[in-house]
Short mmCIF file of C-alpha atoms in Angstrom, two decimals:
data_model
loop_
_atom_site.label_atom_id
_atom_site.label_comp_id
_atom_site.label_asym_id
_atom_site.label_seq_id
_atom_site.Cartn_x
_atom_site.Cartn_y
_atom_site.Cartn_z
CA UNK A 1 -6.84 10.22 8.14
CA UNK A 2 -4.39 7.28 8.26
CA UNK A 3 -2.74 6.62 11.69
CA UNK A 4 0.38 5.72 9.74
CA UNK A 5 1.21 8.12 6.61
CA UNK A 6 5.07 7.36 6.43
CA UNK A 7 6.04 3.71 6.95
CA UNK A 8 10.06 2.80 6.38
CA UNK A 9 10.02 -1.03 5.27
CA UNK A 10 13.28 -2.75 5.98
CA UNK A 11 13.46 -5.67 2.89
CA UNK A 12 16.70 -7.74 2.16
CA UNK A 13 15.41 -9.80 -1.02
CA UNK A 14 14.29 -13.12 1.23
CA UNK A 15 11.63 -14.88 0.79
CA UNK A 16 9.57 -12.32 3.19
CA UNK A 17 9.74 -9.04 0.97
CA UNK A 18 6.67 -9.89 -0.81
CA UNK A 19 4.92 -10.64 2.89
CA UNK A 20 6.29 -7.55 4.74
CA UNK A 21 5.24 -4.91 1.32
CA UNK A 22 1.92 -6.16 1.57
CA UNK A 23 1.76 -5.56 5.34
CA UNK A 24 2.94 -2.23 4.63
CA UNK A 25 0.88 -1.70 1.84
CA UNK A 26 -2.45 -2.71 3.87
CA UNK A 27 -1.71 -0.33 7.12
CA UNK A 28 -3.75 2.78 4.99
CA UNK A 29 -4.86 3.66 1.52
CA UNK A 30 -2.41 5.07 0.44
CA UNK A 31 0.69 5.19 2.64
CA UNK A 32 3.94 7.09 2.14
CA UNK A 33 6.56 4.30 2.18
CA UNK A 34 10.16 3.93 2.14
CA UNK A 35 11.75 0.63 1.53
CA UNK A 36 15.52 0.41 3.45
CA UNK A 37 18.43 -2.42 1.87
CA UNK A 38 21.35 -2.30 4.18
CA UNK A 39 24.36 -3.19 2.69
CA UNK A 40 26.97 -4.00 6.17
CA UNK A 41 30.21 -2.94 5.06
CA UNK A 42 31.68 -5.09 7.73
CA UNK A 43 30.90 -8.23 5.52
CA UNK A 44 33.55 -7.05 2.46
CA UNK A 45 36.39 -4.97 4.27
CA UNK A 46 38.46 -6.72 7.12
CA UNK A 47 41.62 -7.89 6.56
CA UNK A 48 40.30 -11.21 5.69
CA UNK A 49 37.69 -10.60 3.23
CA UNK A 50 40.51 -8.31 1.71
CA UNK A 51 42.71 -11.19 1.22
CA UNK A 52 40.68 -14.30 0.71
CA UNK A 53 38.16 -12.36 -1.36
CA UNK A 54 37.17 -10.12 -4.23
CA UNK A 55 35.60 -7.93 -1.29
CA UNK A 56 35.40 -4.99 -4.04
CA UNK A 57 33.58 -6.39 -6.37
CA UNK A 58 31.52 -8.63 -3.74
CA UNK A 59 30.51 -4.78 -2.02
CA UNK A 60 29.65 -3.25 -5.62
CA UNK A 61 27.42 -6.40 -6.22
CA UNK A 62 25.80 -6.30 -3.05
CA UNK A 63 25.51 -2.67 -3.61
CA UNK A 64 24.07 -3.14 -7.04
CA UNK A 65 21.48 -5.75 -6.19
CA UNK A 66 19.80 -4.32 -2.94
CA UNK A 67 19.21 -0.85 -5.17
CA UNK A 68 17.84 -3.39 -8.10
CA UNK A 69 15.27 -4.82 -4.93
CA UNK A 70 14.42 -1.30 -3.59
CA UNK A 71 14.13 -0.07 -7.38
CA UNK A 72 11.49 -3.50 -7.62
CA UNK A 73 9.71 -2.89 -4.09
CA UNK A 74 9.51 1.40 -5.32
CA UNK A 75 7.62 -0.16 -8.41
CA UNK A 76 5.39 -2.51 -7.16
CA UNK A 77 4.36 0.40 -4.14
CA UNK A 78 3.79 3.03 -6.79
CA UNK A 79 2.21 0.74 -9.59
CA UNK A 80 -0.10 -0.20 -5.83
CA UNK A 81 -1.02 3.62 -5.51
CA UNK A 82 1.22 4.51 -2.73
CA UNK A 83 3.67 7.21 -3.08
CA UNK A 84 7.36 5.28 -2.77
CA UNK A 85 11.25 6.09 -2.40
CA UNK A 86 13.97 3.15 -1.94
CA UNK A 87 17.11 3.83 0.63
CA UNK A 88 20.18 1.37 -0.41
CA UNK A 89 22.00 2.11 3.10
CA UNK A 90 26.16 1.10 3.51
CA UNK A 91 25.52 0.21 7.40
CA UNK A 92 24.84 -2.42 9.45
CA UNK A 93 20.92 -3.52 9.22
CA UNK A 94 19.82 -2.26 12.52
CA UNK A 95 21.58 1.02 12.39
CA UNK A 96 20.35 1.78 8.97
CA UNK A 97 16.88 1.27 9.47
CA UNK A 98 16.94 3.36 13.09
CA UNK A 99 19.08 6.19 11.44
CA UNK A 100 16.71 6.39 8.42
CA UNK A 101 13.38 5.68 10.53
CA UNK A 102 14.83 9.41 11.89
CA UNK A 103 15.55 10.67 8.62
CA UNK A 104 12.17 10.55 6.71
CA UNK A 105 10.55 10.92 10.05
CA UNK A 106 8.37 7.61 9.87
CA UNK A 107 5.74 7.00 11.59
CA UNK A 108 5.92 3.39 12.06
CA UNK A 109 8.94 0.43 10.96
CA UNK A 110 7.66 -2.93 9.65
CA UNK A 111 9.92 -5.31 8.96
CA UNK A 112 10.45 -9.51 9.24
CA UNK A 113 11.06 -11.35 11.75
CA UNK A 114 13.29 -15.20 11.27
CA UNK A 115 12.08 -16.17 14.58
CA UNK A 116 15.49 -17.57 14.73
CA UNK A 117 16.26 -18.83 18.55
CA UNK A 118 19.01 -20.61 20.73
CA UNK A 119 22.40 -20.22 19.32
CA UNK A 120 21.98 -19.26 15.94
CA UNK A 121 20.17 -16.50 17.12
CA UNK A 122 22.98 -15.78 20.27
CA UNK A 123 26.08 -15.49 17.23
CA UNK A 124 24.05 -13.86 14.93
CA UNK A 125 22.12 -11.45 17.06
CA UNK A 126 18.59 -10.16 15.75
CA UNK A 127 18.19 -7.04 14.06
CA UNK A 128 14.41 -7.04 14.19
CA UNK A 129 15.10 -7.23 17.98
CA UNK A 130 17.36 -4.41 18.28
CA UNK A 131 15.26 -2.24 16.18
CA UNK A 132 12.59 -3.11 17.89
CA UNK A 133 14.12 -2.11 21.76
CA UNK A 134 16.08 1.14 19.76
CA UNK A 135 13.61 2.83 17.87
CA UNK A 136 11.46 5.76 18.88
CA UNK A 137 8.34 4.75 16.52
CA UNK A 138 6.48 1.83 16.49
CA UNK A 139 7.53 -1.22 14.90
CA UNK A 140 5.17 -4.12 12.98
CA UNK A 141 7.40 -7.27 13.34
CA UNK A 142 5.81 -9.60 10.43
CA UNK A 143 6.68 -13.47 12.12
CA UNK A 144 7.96 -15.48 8.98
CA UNK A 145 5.20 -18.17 9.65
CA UNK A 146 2.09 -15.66 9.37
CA UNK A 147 0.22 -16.31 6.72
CA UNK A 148 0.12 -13.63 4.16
CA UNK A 149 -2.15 -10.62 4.79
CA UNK A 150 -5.02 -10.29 2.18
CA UNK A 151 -5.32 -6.56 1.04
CA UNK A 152 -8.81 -5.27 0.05
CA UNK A 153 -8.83 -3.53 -3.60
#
């Protein structure tokens, strides 16, 4: 028996999807995973996006394109041999992926890390860290500079 059997996997289309499926992927033979895409809605409605922007349209396309990269990461999972369901969340990152971790009832959160420090990290804050403090399962943190984990088949 696997020590982790259902795995939420927080992906957002960068360059560390691939890296942070095949983490999750590797953890058992044949884990239950759910891949999370938050889409913050505070990004496309404040009065200024409302003005300057489209912020509609923008929302619908963000909206459109994380549930095209769940819909990919489902595929890849299932074509992989693990059983697979994609979340397109409207919330901000860290809240989505503690509120779903609850609602499938995973066992374990991996997600990316930036490794983003100093200021850029102080105005932008770290969701991986707040996650990471927040939730009540464990949580993989894949660094953006580890190399990519070799699966056996």
């Amino acid at each position: 028996m696997s020590m982790f059997s259902r795995v939420l996997v927080a992906v957002d289309g960068g360059e560390l999807t691939e890296r942070v499926m095949t983490y999750a992927l590797g953890l058992s033979d044949h884990p239950d995973l759910h891949f999370i895409c938050a889409v913050d809605p505070e990004h496309f409605f404040s009065d200024a996006t409302e003005v300057v922007f489209d912020a509609v349209g923008e929302h619908a396309a963000a909206i459109e394109s994380a549930q095209r990269l769940v819909d990919r990461c489902v595929a890849s999972a299932t074509k992989a041999g693990s059983s697979a369901t994609g979340h397109v969340v409207k919330q901000s990152p860290a809240e989505a992926i503690l509120d779903t971790a609850k609602l499938v009832g995973a066992d374990l959160i991996v997600m990316a890390t930036h490794g983003r420090n100093g200021l850029i990290r102080a105005v932008l804050g770290s969701v991986a860290e707040t996650v990471a403090r927040q939730a009540d399962v464990g949580v993989l943190l894949v660094p953006s500079h580890l190399a990519a984990f070799a699966t056996s088949s």
